[in-house]
Short mmCIF file of C-alpha atoms in Angstrom, two decimals:
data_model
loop_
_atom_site.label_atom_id
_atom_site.label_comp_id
_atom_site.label_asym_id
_atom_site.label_seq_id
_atom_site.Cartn_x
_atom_site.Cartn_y
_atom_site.Cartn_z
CA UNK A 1 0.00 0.00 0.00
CA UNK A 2 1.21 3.24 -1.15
CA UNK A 3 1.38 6.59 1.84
CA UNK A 4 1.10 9.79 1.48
CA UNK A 5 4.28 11.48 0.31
CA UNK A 6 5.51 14.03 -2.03
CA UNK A 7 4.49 12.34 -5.14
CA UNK A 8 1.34 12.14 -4.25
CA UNK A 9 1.08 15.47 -3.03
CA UNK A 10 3.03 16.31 -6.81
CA UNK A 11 -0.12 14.36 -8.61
CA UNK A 12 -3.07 16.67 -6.78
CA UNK A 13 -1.22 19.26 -7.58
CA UNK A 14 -0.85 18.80 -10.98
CA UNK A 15 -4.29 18.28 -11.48
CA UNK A 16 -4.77 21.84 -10.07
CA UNK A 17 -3.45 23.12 -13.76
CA UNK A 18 -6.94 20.91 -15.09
CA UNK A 19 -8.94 22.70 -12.54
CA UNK A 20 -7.87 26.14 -13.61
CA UNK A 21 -8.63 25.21 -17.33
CA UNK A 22 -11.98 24.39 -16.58
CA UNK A 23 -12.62 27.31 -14.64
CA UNK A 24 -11.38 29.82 -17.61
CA UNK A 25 -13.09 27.80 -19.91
CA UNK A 26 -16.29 28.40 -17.14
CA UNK A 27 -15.63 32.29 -16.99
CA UNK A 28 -15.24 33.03 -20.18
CA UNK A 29 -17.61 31.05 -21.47
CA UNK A 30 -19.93 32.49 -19.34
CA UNK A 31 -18.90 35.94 -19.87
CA UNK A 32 -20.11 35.36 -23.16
CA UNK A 33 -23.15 33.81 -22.50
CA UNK A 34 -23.74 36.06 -19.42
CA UNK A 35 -23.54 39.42 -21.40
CA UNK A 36 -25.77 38.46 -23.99
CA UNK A 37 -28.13 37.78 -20.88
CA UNK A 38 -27.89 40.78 -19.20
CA UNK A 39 -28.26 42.72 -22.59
CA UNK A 40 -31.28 40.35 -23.67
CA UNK A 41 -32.50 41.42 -19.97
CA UNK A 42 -32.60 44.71 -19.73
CA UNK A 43 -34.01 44.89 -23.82
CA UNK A 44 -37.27 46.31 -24.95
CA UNK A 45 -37.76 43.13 -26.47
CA UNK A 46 -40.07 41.57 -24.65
CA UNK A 47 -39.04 37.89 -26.02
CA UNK A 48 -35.51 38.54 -25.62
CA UNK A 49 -36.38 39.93 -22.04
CA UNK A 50 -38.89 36.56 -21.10
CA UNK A 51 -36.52 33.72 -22.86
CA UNK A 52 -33.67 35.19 -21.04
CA UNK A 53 -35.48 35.47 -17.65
CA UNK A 54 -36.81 31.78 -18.23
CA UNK A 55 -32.99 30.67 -19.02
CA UNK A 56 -31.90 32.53 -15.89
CA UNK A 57 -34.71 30.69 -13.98
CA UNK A 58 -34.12 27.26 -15.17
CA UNK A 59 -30.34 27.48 -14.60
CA UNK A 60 -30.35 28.74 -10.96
CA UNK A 61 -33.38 27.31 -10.27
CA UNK A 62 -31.78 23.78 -10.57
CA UNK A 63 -28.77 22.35 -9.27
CA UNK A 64 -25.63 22.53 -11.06
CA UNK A 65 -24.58 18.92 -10.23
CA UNK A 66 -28.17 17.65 -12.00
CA UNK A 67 -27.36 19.71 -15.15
CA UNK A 68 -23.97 18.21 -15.88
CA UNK A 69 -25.59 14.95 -15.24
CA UNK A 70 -28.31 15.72 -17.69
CA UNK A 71 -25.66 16.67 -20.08
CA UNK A 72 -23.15 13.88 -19.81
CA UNK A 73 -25.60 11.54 -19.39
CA UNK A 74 -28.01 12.53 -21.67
CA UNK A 75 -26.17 13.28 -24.64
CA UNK A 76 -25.01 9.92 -25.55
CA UNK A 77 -28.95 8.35 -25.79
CA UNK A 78 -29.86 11.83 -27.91
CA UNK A 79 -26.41 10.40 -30.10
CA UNK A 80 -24.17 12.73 -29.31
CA UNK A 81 -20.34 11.34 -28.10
CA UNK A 82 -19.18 13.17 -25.22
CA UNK A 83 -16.49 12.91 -22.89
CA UNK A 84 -16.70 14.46 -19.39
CA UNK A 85 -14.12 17.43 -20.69
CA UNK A 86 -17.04 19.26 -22.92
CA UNK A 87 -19.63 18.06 -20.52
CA UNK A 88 -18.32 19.60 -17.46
CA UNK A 89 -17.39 22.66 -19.52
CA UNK A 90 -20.78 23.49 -21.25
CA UNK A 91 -22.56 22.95 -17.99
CA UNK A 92 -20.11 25.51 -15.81
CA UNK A 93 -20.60 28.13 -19.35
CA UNK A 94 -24.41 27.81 -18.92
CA UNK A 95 -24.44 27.62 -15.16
CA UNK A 96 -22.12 30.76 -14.90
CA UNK A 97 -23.37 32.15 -17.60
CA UNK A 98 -27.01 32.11 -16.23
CA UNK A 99 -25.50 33.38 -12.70
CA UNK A 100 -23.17 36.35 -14.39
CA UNK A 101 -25.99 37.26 -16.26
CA UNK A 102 -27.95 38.25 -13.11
CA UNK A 103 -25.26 40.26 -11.50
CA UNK A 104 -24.33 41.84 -14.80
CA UNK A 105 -28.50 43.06 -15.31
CA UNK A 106 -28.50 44.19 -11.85
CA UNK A 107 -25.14 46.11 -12.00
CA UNK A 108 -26.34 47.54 -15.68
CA UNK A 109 -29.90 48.68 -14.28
CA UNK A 110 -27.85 50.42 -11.25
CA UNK A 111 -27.14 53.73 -13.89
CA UNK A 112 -29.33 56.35 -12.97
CA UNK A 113 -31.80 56.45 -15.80
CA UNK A 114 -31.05 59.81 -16.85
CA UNK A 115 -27.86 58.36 -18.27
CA UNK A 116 -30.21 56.04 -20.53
CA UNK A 117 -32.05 59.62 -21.48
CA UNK A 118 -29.19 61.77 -21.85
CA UNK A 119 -28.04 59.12 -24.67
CA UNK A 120 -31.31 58.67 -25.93
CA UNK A 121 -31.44 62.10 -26.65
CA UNK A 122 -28.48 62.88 -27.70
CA UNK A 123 -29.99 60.23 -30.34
CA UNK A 124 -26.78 57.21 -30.22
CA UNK A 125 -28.12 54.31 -31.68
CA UNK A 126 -28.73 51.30 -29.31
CA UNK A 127 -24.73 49.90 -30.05
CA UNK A 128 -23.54 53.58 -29.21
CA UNK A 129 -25.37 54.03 -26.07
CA UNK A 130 -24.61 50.72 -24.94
CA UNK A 131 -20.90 50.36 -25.75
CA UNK A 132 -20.09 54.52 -24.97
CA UNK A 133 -22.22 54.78 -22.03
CA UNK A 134 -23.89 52.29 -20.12
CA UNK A 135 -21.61 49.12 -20.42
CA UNK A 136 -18.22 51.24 -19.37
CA UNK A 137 -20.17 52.71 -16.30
CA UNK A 138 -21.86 49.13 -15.34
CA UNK A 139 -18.37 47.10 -15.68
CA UNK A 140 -16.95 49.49 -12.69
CA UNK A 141 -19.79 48.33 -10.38
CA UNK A 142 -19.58 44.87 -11.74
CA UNK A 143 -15.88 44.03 -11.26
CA UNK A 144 -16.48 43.46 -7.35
CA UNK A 145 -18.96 40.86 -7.69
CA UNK A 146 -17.49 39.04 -10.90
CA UNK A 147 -14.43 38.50 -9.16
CA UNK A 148 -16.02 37.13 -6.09
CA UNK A 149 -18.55 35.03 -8.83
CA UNK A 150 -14.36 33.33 -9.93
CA UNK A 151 -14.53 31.93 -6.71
CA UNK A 152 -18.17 30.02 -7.55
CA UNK A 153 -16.51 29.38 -10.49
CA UNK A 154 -13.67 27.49 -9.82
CA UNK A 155 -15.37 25.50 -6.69
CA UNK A 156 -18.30 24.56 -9.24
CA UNK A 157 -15.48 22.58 -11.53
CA UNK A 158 -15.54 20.36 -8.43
CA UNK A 159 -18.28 18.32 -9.58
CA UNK A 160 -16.44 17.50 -12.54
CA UNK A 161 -14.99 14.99 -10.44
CA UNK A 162 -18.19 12.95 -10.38
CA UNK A 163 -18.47 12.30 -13.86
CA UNK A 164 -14.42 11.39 -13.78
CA UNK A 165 -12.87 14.64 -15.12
CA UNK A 166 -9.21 14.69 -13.34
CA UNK A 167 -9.33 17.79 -11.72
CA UNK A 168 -8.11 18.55 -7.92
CA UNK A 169 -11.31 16.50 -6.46
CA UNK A 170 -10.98 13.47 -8.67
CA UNK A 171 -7.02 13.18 -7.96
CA UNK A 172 -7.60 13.61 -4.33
CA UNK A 173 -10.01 10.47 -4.43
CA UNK A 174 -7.35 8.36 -6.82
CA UNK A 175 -4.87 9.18 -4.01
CA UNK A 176 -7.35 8.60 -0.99
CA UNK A 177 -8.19 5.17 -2.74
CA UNK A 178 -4.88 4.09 -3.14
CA UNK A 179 -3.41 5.76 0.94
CA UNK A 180 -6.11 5.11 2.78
CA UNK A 181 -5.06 8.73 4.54
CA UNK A 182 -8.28 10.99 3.81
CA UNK A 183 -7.33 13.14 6.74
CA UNK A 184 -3.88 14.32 4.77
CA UNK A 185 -5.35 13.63 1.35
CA UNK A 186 -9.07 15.94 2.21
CA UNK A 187 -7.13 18.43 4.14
CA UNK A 188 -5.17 18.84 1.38
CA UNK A 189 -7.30 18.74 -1.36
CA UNK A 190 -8.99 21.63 0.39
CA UNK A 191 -5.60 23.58 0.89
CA UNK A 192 -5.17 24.14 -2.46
CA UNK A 193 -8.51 25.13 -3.27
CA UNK A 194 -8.12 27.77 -0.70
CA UNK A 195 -4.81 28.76 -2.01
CA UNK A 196 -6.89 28.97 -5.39
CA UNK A 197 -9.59 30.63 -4.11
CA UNK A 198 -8.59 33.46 -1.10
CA UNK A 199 -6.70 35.61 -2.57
CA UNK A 200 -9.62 36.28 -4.86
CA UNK A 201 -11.98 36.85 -2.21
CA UNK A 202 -9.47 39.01 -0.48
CA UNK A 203 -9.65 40.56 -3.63
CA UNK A 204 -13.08 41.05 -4.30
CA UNK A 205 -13.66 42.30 -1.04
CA UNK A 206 -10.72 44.98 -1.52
CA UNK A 207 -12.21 46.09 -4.66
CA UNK A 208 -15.58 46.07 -3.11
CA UNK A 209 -14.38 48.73 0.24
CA UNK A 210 -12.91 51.31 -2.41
CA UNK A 211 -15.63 51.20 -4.33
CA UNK A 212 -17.84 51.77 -1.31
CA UNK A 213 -15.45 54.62 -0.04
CA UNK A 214 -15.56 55.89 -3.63
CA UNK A 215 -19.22 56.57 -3.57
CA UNK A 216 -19.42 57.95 0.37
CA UNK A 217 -16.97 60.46 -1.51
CA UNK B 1 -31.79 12.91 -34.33
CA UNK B 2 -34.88 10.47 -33.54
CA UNK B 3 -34.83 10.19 -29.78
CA UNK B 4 -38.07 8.36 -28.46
CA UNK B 5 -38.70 9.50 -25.00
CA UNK B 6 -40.19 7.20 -22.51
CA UNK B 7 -41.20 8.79 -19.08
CA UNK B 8 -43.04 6.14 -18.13
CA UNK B 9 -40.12 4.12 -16.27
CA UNK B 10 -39.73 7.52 -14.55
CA UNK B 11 -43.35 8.13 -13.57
CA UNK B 12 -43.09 3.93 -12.71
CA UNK B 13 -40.79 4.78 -10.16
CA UNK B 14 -43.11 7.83 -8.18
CA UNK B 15 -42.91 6.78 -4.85
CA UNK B 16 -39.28 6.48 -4.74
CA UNK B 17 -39.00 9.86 -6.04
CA UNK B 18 -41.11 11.12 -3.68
CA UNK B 19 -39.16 9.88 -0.90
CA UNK B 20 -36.17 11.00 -2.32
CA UNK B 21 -37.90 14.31 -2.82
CA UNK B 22 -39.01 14.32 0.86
CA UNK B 23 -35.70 13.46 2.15
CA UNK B 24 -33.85 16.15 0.27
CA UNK B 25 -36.64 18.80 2.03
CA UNK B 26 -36.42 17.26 5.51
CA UNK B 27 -32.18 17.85 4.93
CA UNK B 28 -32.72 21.33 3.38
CA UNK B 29 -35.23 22.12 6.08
CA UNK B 30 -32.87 20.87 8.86
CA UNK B 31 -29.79 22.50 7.32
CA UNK B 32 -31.84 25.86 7.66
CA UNK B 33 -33.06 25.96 10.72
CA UNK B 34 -29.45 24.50 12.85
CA UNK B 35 -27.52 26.30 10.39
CA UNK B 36 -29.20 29.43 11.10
CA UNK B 37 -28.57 28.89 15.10
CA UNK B 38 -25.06 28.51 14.17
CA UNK B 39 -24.73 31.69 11.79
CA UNK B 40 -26.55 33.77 14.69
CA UNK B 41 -24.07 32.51 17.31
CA UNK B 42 -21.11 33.44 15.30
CA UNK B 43 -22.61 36.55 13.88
CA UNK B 44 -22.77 37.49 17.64
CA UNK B 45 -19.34 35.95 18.35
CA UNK B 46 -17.98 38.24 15.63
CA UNK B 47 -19.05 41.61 16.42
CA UNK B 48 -19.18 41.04 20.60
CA UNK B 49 -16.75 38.50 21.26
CA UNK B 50 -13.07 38.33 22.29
CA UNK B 51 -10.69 38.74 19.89
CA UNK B 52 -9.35 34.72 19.89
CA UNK B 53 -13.31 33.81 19.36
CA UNK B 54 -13.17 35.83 16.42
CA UNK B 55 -10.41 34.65 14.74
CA UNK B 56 -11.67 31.29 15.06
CA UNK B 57 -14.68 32.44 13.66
CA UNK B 58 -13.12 34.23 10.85
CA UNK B 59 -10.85 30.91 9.83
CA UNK B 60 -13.75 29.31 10.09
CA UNK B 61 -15.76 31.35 7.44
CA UNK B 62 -13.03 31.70 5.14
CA UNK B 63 -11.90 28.26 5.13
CA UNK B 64 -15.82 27.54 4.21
CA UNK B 65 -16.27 29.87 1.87
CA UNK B 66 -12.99 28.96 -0.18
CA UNK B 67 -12.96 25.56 -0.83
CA UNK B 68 -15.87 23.54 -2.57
CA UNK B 69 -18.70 22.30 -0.96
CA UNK B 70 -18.03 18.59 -2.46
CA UNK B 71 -14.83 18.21 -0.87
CA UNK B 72 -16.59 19.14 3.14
CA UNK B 73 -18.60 16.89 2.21
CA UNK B 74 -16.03 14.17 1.72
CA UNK B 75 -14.04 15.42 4.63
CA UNK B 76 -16.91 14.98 6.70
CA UNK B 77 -17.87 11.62 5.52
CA UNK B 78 -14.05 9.77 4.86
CA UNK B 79 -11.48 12.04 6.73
CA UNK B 80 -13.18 12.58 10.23
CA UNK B 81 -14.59 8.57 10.58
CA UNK B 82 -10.51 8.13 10.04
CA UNK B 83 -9.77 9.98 13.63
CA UNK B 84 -12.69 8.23 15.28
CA UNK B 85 -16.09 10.25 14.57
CA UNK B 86 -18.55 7.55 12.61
CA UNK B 87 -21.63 8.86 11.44
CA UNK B 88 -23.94 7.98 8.52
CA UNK B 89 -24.45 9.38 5.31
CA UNK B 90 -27.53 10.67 6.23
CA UNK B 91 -25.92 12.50 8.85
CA UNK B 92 -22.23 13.68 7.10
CA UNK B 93 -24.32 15.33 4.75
CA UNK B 94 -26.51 17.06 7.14
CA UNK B 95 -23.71 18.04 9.55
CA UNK B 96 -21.91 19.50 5.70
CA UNK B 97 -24.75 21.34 4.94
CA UNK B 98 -24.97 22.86 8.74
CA UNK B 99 -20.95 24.05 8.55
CA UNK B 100 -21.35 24.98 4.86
CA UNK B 101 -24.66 27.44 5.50
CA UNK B 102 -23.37 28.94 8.68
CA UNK B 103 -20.40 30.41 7.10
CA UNK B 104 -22.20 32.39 4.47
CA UNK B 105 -25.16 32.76 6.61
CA UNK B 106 -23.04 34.34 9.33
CA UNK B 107 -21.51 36.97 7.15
CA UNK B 108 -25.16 38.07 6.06
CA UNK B 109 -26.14 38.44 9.61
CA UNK B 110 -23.00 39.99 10.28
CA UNK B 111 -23.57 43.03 7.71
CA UNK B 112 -27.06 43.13 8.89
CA UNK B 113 -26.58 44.06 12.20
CA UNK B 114 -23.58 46.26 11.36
CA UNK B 115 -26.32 48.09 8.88
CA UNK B 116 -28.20 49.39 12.34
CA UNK B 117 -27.69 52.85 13.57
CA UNK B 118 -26.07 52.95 16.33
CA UNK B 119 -28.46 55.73 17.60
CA UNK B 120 -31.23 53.14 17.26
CA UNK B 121 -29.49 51.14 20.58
CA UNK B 122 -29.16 54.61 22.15
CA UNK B 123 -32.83 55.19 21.65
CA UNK B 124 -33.69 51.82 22.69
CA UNK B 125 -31.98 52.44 26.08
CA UNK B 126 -33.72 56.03 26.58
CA UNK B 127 -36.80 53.73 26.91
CA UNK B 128 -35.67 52.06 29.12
CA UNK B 129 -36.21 48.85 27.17
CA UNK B 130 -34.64 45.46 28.66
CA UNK B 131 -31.39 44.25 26.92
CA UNK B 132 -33.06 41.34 25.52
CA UNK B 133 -35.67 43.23 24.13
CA UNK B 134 -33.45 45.88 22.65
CA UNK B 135 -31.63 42.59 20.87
CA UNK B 136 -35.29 41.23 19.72
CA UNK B 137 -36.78 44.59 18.85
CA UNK B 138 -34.35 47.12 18.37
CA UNK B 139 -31.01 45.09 16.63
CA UNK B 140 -32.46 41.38 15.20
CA UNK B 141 -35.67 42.19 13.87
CA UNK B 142 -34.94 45.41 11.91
CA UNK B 143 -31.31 43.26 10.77
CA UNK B 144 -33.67 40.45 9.89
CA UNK B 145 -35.75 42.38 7.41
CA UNK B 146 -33.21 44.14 5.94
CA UNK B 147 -31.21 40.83 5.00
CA UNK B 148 -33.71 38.78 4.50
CA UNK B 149 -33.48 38.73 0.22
CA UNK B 150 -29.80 37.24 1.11
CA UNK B 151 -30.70 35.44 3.62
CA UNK B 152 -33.37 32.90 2.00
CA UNK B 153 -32.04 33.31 -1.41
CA UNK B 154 -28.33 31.63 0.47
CA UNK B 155 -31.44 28.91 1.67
CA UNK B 156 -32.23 28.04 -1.70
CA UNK B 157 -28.91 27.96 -2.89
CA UNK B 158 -28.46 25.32 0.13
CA UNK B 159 -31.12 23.21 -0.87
CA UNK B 160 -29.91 22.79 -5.10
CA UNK B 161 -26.17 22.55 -3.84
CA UNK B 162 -27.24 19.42 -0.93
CA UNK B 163 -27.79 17.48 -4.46
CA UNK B 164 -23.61 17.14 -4.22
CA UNK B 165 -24.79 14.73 -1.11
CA UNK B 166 -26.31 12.04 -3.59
CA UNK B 167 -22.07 11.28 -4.23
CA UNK B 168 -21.94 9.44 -1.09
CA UNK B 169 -25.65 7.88 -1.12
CA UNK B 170 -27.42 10.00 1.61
CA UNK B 171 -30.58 8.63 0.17
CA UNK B 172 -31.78 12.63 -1.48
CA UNK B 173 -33.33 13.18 -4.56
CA UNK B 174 -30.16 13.27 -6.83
CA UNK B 175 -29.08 9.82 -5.07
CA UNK B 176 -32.59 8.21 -6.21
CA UNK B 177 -32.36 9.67 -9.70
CA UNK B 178 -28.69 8.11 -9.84
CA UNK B 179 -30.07 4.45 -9.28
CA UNK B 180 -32.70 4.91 -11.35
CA UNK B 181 -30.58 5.73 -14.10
CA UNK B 182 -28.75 2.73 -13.31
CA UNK B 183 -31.66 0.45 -13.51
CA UNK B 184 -33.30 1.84 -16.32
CA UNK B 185 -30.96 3.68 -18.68
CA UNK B 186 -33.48 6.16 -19.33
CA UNK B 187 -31.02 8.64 -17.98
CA UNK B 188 -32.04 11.62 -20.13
CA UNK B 189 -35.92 11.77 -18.91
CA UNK B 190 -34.81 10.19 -15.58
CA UNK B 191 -33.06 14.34 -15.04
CA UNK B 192 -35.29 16.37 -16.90
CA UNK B 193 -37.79 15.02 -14.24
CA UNK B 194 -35.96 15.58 -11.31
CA UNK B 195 -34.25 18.67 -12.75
CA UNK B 196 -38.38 19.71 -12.54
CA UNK B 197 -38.43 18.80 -8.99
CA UNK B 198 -35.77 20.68 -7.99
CA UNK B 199 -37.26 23.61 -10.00
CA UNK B 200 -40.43 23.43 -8.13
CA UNK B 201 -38.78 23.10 -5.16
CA UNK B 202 -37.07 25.64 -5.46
CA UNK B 203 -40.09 27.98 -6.39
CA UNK B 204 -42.03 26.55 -3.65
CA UNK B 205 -39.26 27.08 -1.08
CA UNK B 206 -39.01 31.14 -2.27
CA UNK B 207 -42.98 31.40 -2.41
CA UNK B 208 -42.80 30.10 1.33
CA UNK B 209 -40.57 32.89 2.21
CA UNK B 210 -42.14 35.57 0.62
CA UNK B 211 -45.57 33.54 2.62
CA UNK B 212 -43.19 34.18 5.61
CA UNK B 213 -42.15 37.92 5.00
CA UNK B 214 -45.22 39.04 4.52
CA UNK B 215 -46.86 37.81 7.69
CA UNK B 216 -43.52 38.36 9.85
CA UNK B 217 -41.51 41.15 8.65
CA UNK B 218 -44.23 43.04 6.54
CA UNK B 219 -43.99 46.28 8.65
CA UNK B 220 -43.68 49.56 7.50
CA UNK B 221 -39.59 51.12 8.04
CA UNK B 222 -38.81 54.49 8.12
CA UNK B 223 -35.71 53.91 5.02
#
């Protein structure tokens, strides 16, 4: 039987590089997907607005674990050949995207509506008005919370490890399997998500008290 | 692509998914209600305690909030059993759910209770009100209302994420849909069912709060 020692620390760690991947893929993905939310949101559209807000619904409404299963499982009986790689990633670019595209409405509708008149009148077309004045103003009060939302991010790529995507989870099981030491293996594991993950909620939360002190200005 | 669905394995298998469905409630419901003990002891921990209290009470946040809720879960259920503490899976995930929940929902309370005047206290006293009162009246229920969006939307977000729980067979709806799947192989209308569930659940669970807002909290505030 094999113990816990610096080769098996080596192998979790290694898998961090997968975990990262599938969070970028996850954020930018769902960056995409999330700003064409918002925007489809906050329309006068009233299709775009209700598909959107029924997309939004369905995705947060259900849990993220059940919609990779749906897709990994169910995509080989609709035909489809799918390994757990693009599974895992379109369900975190949906999921995120869905979530991102919340914050990202909420942050957009937070400009005083005179800036949406001022442009109106000043008769930019809808690209203008959107890419010259709304969107720059929004992304200021939207970097806080999408860099806490990273954090969601990369813990949601650990239930890639249940459909047997490699990532820090899934190594930390392959090693608990083979030590027999979950108390190192677990408590390791979860060091290196929080090495992963703090210094971007330190971050967030940084950006977040300026911002605040900013506006008491 | 000529895919013939068949729900009626799934619909076959009702009671089983009802249970499953009950279970995943009664977890969600417990998880709530301990959890929220827990968040309101540290919340007062944090802003009254001493300072080693609430240290241990910020680790304790931060080391909750930063690492995924899937790997607590197997740290409850493998690592701890290793040093002695046995427990089911019934119970790992519940005691998961209770650690994961009070971290966030201490930090809510937290900023809720920050969020009240401090001349509000100060008035509180001038009337001569009791301590206890001046915590029901004057600091929790004001700090309730104002958090209470965050507060029950963090619920619901407890209830979809205790689906992780079905990975070591604590008997919730995900864990029934699982065997099912692996029974039947009608895996693709096997989820879109309970992917419904958890949708109404989840509907049901926010119309139950708003039920709960608007006979509790539904007072009239001076903001």
């Amino acid at each position: 039987m094999r113990t816990f020692g610096f080769p098996e620390f080596l192998f979790i760690l290694e898998a961090a590089k997968w975990t990262v991947a599938l969070s970028l893929i996850a954020f930018i993905g769902g960056a995409i997907v999330g700003l064409a939310l918002a925007l489809a949101r906050v329309s006068e559209n009233g299709t775009a607005r209700h598909t959107a807000g029924a997309f939004i619904q369905i995705f947060q409404g259900t849990p993220l674990l059940l919609q990779l299963f749906l897709i990994f499982f169910g995509a080989p009986v609709l035909g489809f050949d799918i390994n757990p790689w693009v599974a895992a990633g379109i369900a975190l670019v949906l999921n995120s995207g869905a979530f991102l595209g919340e914050i990202w409405r909420g942050c957009i509708q937070a400009i005083p509506r005179g800036q949406w008149e001022a442009a109106e009148a000043l008769s930019l077309s809808y690209v203008a008005r959107m890419r010259d004045v709304i969107l720059p103003q929004a992304w200021r009060i939207a970097l806080p919370p999408t860099v806490g939302y990273l954090v969601q991010i990369i813990k949601g790529t650990s239930l890639a490890a249940i459909i047997g995507f490699t990532e820090i989870t899934r190594a930390g099981q392959i090693i608990n399997n083979a030590t027999f030491q979950p108390l190192l293996v677990f408590s390791v594991v979860a060091a290196i998500y929080f090495a992963l993950c703090w210094p971007l909620s330190l971050l967030a939360a940084r950006m977040e008290r300026r911002r605040a002190a900013a506006l008491a200005r | 692509m000529n895919y013939d669905f068949q729900f009626g394995a799934v619909f076959a298998a009702w009671p089983l998914l009802l249970k499953g469905t009950w279970t995943t409630i009664e977890l969600s419901f417990l998880a709530m209600v301990i959890g929220l003990v827990v968040a309101i002891l540290c919340a007062w921990g944090k802003t009254a305690g001493p300072a080693p209290l609430r240290f241990a009470i910020n680790t304790y946040i931060e080391l909750i909030r930063n690492t995924p809720f899937l790997v607590q879960l197997f740290f409850f259920f493998f690592a701890l059993p290793a040093i002695g503490l046995r427990w089911s899976a019934h119970t790992a995930a519940l005691i998961a759910m209770v650690v994961n929940l009070g971290a966030y929902a201490t930090e809510i309370i937290r900023a809720g209770i920050e969020a009240i005047p401090k001349g509000q206290i100060e008035a509180g006293l001038a009337l001569n009100l009791k301590r206890h009162e001046i915590f029901r009246f004057v600091i929790l229920k004001p700090a309730l209302k104002a958090i209470y969006p965050a507060l029950t939307s963090q619920f619901i977000l407890l209830m979809l994420s205790s689906a992780v729980v079905s990975v070591i067979s604590a008997d919730d709806l995900t864990s029934v849909a699982a065997n099912l799947q692996s029974q039947t192989f009608r895996s693709f209308e096997i989820y879109i069912v309970v992917a419904v569930i958890y949708l109404l659940l989840a509907l049901g669970f926010s119309a139950l709060f708003r039920l709960i807002y608007a006979r509790a909290l539904n007072y009239p505030d001076r903001r």
